CSV table of C-alpha atoms in Angstrom, one decimal:
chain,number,residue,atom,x,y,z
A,1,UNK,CA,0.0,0.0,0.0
A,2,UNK,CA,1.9,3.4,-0.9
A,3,UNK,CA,0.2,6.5,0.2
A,4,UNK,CA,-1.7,8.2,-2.1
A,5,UNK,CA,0.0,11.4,-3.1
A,6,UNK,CA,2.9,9.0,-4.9
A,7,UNK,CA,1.4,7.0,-7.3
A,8,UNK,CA,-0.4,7.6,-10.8
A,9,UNK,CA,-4.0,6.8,-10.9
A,10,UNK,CA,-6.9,7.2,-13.6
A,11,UNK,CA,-10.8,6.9,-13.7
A,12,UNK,CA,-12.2,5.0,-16.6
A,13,UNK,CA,-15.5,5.8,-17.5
A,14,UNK,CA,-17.5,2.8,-19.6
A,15,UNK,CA,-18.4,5.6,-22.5
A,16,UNK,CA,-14.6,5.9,-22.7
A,17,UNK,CA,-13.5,8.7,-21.0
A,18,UNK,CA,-10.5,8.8,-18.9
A,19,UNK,CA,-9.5,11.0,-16.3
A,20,UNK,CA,-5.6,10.9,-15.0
A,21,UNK,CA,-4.6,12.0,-11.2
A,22,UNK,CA,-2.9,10.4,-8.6
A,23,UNK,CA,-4.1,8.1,-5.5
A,24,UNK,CA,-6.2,9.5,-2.6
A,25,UNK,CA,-6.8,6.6,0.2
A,26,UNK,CA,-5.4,3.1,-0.5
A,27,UNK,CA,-3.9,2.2,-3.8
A,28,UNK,CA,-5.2,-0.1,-5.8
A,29,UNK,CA,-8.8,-1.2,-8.1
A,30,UNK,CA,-12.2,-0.5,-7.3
A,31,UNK,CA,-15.4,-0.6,-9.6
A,32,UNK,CA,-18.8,1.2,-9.3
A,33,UNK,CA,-21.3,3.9,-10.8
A,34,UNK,CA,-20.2,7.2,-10.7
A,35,UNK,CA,-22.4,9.7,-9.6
A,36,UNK,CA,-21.5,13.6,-8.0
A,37,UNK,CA,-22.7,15.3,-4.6
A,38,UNK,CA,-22.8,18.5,-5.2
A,39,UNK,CA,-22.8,19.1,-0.9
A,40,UNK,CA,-20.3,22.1,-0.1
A,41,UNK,CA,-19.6,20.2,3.4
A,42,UNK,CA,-20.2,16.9,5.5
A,43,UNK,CA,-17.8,14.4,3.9
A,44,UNK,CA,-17.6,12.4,6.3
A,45,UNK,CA,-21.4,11.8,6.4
A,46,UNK,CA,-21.6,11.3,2.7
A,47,UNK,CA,-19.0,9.1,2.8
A,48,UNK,CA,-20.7,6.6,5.7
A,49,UNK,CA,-24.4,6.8,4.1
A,50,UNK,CA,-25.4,3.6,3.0
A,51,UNK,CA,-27.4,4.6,0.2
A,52,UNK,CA,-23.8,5.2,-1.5
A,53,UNK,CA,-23.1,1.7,-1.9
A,54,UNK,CA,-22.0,0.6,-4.9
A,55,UNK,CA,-21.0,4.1,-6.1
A,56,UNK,CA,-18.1,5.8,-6.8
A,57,UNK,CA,-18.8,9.7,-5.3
A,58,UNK,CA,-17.4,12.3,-7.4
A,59,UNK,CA,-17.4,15.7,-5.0
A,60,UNK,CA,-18.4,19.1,-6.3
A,61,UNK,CA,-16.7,21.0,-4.1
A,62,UNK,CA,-13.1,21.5,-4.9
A,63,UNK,CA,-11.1,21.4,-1.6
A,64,UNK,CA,-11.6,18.0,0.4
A,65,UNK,CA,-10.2,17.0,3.8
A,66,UNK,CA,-10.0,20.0,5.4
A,67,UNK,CA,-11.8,19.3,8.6
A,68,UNK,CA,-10.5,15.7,8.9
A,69,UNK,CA,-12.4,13.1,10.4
A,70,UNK,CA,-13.6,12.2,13.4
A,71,UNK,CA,-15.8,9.5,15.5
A,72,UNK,CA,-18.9,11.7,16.2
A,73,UNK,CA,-20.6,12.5,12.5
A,74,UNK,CA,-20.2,9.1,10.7
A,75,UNK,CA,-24.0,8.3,9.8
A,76,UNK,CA,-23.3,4.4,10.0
A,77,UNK,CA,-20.7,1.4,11.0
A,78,UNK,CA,-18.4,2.3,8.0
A,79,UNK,CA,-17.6,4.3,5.1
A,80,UNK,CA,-19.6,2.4,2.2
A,81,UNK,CA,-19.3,4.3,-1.2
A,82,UNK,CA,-16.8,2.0,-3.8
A,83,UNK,CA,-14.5,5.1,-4.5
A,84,UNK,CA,-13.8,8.7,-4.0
A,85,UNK,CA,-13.1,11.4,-6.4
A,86,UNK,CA,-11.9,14.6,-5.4
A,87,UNK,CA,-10.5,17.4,-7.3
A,88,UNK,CA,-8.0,19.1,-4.2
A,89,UNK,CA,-7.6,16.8,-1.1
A,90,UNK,CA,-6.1,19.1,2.2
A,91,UNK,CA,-2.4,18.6,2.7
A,92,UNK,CA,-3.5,18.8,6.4
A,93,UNK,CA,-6.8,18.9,8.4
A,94,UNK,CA,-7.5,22.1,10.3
A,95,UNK,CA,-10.4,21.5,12.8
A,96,UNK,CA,-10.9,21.9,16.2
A,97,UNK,CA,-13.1,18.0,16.5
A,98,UNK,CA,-10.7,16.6,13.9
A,99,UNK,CA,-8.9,13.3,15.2
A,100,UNK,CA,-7.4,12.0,12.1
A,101,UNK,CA,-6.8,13.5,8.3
A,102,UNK,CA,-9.2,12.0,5.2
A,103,UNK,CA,-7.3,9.9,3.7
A,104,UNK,CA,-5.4,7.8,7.0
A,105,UNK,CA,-9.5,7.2,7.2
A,106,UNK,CA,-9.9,6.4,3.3
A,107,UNK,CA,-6.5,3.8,4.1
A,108,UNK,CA,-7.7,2.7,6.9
A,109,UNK,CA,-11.1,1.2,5.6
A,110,UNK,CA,-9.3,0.2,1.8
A,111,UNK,CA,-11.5,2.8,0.2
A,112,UNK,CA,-10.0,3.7,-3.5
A,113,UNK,CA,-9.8,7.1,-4.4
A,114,UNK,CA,-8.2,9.6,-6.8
A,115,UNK,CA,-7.3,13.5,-6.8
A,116,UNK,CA,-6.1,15.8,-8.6
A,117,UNK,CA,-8.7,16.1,-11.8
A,118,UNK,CA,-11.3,18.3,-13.3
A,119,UNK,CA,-13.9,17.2,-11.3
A,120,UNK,CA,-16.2,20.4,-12.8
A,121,UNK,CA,-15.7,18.7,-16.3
A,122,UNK,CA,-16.8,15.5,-14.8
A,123,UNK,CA,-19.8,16.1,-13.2
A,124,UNK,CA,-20.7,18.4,-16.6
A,125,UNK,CA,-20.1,15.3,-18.5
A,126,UNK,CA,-21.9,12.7,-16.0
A,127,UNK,CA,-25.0,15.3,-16.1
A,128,UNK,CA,-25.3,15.2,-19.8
A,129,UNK,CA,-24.2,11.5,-20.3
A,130,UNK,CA,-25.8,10.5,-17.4
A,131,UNK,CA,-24.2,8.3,-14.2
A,132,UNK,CA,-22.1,5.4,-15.5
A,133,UNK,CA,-20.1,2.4,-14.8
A,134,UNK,CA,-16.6,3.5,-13.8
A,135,UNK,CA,-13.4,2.4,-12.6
A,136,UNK,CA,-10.7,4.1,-10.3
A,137,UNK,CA,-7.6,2.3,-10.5
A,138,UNK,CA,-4.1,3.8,-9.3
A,139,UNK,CA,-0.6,2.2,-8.4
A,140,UNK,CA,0.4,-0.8,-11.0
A,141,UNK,CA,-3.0,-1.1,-12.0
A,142,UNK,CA,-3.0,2.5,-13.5
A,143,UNK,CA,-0.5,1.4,-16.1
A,144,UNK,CA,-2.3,-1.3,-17.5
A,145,UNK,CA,-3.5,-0.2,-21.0
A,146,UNK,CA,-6.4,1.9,-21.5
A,147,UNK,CA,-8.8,-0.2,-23.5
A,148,UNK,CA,-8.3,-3.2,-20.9
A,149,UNK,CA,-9.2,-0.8,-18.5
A,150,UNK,CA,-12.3,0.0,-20.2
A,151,UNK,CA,-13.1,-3.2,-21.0
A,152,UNK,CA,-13.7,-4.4,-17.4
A,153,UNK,CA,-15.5,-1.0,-16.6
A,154,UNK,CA,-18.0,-2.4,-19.4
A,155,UNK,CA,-18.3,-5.9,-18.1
A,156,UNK,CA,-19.0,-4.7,-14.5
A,157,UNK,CA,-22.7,-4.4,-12.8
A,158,UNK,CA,-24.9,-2.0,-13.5
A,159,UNK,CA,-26.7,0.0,-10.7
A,160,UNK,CA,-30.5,-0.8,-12.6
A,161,UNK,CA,-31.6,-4.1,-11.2
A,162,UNK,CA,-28.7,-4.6,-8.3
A,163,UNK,CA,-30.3,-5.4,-4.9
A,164,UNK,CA,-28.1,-3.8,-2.0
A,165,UNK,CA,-30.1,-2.9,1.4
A,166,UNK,CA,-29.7,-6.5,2.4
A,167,UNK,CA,-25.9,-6.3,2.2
A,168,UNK,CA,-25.9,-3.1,4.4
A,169,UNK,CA,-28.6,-3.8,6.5
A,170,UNK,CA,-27.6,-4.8,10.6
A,171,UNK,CA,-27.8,-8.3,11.6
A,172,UNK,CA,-29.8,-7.6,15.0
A,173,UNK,CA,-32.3,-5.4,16.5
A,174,UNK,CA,-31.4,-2.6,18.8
A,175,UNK,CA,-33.8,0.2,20.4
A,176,UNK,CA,-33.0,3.5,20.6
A,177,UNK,CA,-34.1,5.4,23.9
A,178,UNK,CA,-35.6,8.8,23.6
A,179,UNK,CA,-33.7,9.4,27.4
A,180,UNK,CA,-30.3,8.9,25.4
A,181,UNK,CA,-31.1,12.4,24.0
A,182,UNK,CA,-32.5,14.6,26.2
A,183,UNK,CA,-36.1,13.5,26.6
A,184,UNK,CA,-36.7,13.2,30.2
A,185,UNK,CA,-40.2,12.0,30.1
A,186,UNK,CA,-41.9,8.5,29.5
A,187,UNK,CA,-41.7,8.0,25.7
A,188,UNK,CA,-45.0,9.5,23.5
A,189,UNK,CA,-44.6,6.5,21.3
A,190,UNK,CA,-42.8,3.3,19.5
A,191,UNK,CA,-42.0,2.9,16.3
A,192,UNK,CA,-40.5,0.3,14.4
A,193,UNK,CA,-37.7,1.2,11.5
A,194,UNK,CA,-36.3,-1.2,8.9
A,195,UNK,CA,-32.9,-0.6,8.3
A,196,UNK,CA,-32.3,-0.7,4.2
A,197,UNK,CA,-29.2,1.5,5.0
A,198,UNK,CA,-30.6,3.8,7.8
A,199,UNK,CA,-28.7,6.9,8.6
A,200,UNK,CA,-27.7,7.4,12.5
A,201,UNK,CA,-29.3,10.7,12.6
A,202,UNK,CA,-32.7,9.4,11.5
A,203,UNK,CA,-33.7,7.4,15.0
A,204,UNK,CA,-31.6,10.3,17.1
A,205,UNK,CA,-34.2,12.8,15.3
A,206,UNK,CA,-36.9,10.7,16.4
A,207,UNK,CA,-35.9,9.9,19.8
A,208,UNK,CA,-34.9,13.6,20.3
A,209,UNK,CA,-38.6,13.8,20.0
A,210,UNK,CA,-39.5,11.3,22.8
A,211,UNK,CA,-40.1,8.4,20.4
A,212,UNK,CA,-38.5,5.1,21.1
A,213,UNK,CA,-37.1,3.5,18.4
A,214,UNK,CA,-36.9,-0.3,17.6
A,215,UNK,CA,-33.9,-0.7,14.4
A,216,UNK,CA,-34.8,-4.0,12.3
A,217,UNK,CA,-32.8,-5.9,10.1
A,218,UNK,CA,-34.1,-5.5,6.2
A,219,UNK,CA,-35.3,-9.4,6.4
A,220,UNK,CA,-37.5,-8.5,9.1
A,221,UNK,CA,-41.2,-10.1,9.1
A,222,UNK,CA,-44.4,-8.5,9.3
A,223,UNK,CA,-45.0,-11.1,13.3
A,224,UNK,CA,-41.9,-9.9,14.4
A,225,UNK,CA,-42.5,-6.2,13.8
A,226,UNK,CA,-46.0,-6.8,15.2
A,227,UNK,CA,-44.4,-8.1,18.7
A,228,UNK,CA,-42.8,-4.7,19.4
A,229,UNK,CA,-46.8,-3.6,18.8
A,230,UNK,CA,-45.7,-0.3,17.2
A,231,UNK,CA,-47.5,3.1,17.3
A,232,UNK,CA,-46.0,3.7,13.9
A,233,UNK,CA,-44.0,1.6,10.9
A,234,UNK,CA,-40.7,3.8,9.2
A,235,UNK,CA,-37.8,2.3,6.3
A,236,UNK,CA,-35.3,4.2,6.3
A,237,UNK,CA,-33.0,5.1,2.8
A,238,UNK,CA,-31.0,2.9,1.4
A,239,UNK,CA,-28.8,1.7,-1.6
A,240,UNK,CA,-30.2,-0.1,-5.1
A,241,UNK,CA,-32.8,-0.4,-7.4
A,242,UNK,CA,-36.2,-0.6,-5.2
A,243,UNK,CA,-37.5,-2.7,-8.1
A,244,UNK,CA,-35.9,-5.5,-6.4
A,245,UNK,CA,-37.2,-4.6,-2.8
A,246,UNK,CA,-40.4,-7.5,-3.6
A,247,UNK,CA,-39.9,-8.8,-0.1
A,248,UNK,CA,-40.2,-5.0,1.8
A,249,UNK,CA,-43.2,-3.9,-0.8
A,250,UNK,CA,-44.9,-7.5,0.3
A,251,UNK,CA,-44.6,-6.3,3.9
A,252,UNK,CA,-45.3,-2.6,3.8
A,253,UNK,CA,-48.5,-3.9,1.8
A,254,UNK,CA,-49.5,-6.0,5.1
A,255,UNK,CA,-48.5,-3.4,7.1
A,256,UNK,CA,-50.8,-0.6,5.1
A,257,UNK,CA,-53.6,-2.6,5.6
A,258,UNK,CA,-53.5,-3.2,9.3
A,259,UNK,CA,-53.6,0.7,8.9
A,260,UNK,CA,-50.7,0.9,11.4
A,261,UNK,CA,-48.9,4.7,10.6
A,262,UNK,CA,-46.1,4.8,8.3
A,263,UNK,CA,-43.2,7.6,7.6
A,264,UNK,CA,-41.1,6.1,4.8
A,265,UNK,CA,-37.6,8.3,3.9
A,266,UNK,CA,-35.6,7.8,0.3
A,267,UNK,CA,-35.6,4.1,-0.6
A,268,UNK,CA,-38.9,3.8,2.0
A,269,UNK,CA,-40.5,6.2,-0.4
A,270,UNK,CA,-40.1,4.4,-3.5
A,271,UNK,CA,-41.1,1.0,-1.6
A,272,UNK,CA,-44.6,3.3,-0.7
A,273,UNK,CA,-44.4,4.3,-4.2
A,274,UNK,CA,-44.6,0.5,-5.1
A,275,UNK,CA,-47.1,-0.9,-2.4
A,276,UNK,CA,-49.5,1.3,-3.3
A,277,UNK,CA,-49.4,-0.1,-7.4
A,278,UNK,CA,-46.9,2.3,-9.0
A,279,UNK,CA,-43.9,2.2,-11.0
A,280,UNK,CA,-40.4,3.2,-10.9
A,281,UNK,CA,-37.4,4.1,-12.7
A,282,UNK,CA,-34.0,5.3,-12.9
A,283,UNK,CA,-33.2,8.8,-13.0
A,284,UNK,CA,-30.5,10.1,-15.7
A,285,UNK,CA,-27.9,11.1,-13.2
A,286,UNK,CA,-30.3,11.3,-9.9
A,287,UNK,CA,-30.1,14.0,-7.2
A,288,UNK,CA,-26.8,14.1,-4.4
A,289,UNK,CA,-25.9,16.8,-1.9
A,290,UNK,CA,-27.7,18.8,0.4
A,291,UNK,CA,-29.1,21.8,-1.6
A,292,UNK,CA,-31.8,20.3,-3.8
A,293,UNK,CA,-35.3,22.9,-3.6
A,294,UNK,CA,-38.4,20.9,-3.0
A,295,UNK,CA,-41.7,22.1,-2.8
A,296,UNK,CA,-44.1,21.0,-0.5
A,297,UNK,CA,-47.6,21.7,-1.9
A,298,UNK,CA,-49.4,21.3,1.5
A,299,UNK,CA,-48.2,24.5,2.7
A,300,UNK,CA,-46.5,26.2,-0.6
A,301,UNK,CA,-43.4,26.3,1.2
A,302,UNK,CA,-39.7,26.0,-0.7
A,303,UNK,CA,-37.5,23.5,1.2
A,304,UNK,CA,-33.6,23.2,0.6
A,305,UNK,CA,-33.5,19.5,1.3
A,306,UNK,CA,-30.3,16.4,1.5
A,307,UNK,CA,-31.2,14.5,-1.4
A,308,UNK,CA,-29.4,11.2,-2.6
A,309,UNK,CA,-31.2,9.2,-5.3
A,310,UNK,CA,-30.8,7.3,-8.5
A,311,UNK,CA,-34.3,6.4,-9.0
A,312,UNK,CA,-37.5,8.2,-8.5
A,313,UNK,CA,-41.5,6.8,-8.2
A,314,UNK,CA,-43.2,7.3,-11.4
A,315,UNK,CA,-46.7,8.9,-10.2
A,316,UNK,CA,-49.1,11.6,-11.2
A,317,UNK,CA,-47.2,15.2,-10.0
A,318,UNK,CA,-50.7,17.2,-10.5
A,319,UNK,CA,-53.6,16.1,-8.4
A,320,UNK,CA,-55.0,13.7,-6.0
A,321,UNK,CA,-55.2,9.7,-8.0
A,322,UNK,CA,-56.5,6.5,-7.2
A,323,UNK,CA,-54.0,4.1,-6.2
A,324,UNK,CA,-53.3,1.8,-9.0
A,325,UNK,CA,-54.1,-1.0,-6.1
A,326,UNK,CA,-57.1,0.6,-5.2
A,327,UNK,CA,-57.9,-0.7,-1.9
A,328,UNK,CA,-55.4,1.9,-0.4
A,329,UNK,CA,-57.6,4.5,-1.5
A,330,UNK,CA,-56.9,8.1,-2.6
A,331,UNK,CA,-53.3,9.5,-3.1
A,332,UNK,CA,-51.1,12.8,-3.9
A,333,UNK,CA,-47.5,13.9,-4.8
A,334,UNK,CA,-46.7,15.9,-1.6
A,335,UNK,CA,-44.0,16.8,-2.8
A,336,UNK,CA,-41.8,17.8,-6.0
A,337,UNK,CA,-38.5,18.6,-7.3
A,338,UNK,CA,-38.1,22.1,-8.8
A,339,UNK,CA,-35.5,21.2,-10.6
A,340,UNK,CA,-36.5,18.6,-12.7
A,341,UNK,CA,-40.3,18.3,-11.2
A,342,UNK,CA,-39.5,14.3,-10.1
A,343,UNK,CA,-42.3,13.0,-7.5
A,344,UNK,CA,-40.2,13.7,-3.8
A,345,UNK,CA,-43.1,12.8,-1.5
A,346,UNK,CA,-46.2,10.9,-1.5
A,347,UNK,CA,-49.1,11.3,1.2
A,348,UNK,CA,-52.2,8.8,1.3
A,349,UNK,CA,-55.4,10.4,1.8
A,350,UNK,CA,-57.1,7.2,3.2
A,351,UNK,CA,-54.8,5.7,5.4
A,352,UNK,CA,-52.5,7.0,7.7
A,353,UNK,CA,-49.3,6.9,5.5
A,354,UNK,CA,-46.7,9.7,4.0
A,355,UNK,CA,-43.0,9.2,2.1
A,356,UNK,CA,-40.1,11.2,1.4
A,357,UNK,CA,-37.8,11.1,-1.7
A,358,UNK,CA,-35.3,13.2,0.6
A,359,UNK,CA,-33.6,13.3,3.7
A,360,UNK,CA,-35.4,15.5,6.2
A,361,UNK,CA,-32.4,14.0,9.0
A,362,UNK,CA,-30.3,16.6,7.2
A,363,UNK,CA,-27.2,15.6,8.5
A,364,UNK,CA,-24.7,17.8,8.0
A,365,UNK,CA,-27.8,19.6,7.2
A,366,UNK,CA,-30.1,21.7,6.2
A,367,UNK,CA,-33.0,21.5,8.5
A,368,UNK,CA,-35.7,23.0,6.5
A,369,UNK,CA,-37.3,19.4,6.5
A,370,UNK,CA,-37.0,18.9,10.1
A,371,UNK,CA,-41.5,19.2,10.6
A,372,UNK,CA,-41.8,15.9,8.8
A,373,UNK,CA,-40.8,14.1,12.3
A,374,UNK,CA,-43.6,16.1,14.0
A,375,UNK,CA,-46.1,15.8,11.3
A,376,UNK,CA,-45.0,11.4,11.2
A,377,UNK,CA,-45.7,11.8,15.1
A,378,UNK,CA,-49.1,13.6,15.0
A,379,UNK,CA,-50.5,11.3,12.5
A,380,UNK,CA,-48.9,8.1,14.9
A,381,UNK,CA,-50.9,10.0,18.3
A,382,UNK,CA,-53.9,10.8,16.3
A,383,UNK,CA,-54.4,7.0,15.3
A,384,UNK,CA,-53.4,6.0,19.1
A,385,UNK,CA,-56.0,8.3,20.5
């Protein structure tokens, strides 16, 4: 392993295009799709969100590392994306909670980067070509020829049909205490949240708000949630396409019918999208960082909202519709892009159930999104009373 300022590395792109810098992190070969987060800060919390599985993460913002890392803002267990592309990684990290510098972190977990290139010219060319299979390879690998490099970018997986929140999923249960954050009274109420690649900050939000918060593996059955006898039912975001999340649509469909609350976030909104009948897709090069404008058309407010998604629910923006499975009654698009005008929340008018294409956790922010905890918890103490 050499470190990663003295050896030659280059990202291959499956359309062909190459990109020539040198190491950041360990040395070595990594594959993925390469997608950009166009978040000015919070690294670190991009870097350990689930949902980037699978991904190589091209940042935006030029200058990289310069708070260093520490053990307080990553958002899960590890860092998960498959490779990091920066354009000027910090000689040195400046920052009064840093413990260690970017790239001993990057090292440390064997995460595969590169520096030192045009990442402005990348992101304009993955916006108008779309995300794509990609390749960061640096060290000895960086010298093999180009076409063999591109080769093996073309005969990896694509992101469109891979299923992931399984593989980043926990293994176990754990509960997360409302006391643990400040709430000194008995808890208002329980929920139970499947963890397809949950973000840290999503049970602290809740728990901050005296909800007490059973974490489920992704495998988890419709008895088992049912023992905890929940208030309300949440899934979290998570990596991959939901077209393959058959087993979590089969259960959110059992769990819409018992008419038991839910609050779904990211991947939990497309499997709403899907339990209630309707489609989804991929988006050309999706939506990454935290300053995407949403509006919410309850209220006719502007949020500035986290966003990170590849694919979207394909559903009626104007209007209230019959779900396509009909039994589940009347529904709207809560909430849309303004960018693009891509479905970012849907609310069922019949049954107590509401989704989220974004991140209303926000961490490392913004907060405009912040009511959608409230607004989960008065619909959960409105069906309990």
């Amino acid at each position: 392993m050499s470190h990663s300022t003295s050896s030659p590395a280059i990202l291959v792109l499956e359309d062909g295009k190459v990109f020539r810098g040198t190491s950041y992190g360990k040395t070595g070969s990594t594959l993925g799709e390469a997608v950009f987060s166009t978040g000015m800060t919070g690294y670190q919390e991009t870097l350990t969100d689930p949902s980037y599985a699978g991904q190589i993460v091209v940042q935006t913002a030029p200058h990289i590392g310069n708070t260093g890392v520490n053990s307080e803002d990553a958002e899960s267990r590890k860092i998960w994306v498959a490779g990091y592309v920066v354009r000027d990684a910090a000689r040195r990290a400046s920052n009064w909670r840093s413990e260690r510098t970017l790239d001993e972190e990057l090292i440390d977990q064997n995460i595969i980067g590169i520096q030192g290139i045009d990442t402005r010219a990348l992101t304009r060319h993955l916006r108008s070509a779309g995300s794509m299979r990609s390749g960061i390879f640096s060290g000895d690998d960086a010298r093999r020829p180009e076409a063999e490099l591109i080769e093996e970018v073309k005969n990896s997986e694509q992101m469109k049909g891979r299923k992931l929140a399984e593989s980043v999923s926990i293994d176990s249960a754990f509960v997360v205490e409302p006391k643990d954050f400040g709430w000194a009274e008995e808890p208002k109420a329980t929920i139970v949240a499947v963890d397809l690649g949950i973000k840290a900050m999503t049970p602290q939000r809740f728990a901050e708000r005296g909800v007490r918060v059973h974490v489920v593996p992704a495998d988890t059955t419709l008895e088992e949630i049912q023992s905890y006898n929940p208030d309300g039912f949440f899934m979290s975001n998570g990596p991959g396409d939901p077209a393959t999340a058959d087993a979590q649509v089969d259960l959110l469909r059992s769990v819409l019918k018992n008419k038991t609350p839910f609050f779904g976030i990211c991947f939990g909104n497309q499997i709403l999208g899907r339990a209630l009948g309707f489609g989804t897709y991929k988006l050309p090069f999706g939506h990454r960082g935290i300053n995407q404008p949403v509006l919410d058309k309850l209220t006719g407010k502007v949020e500035i909202t986290a966003q990170n998604h590849g694919f979207a629910v394909d559903a009626p923006v104007e209007g209230t519709t019959t779900a396509p499975i009909a039994e589940f009654g009347e529904v709207e698009v809560s909430h849309v892009g303004l960018n693009d005008q891509v479905v970012e929340g849907i609310r069922c008018l019949d049954i107590p159930a509401f989704s989220v294409q974004y991140h209303p956790e926000a961490a490392a922010g913004p907060h405009d999104s912040a009511y959608l905890f409230d607004r989960f918890i008065d619909l959960m103490l409105e069906n309990k009373n």
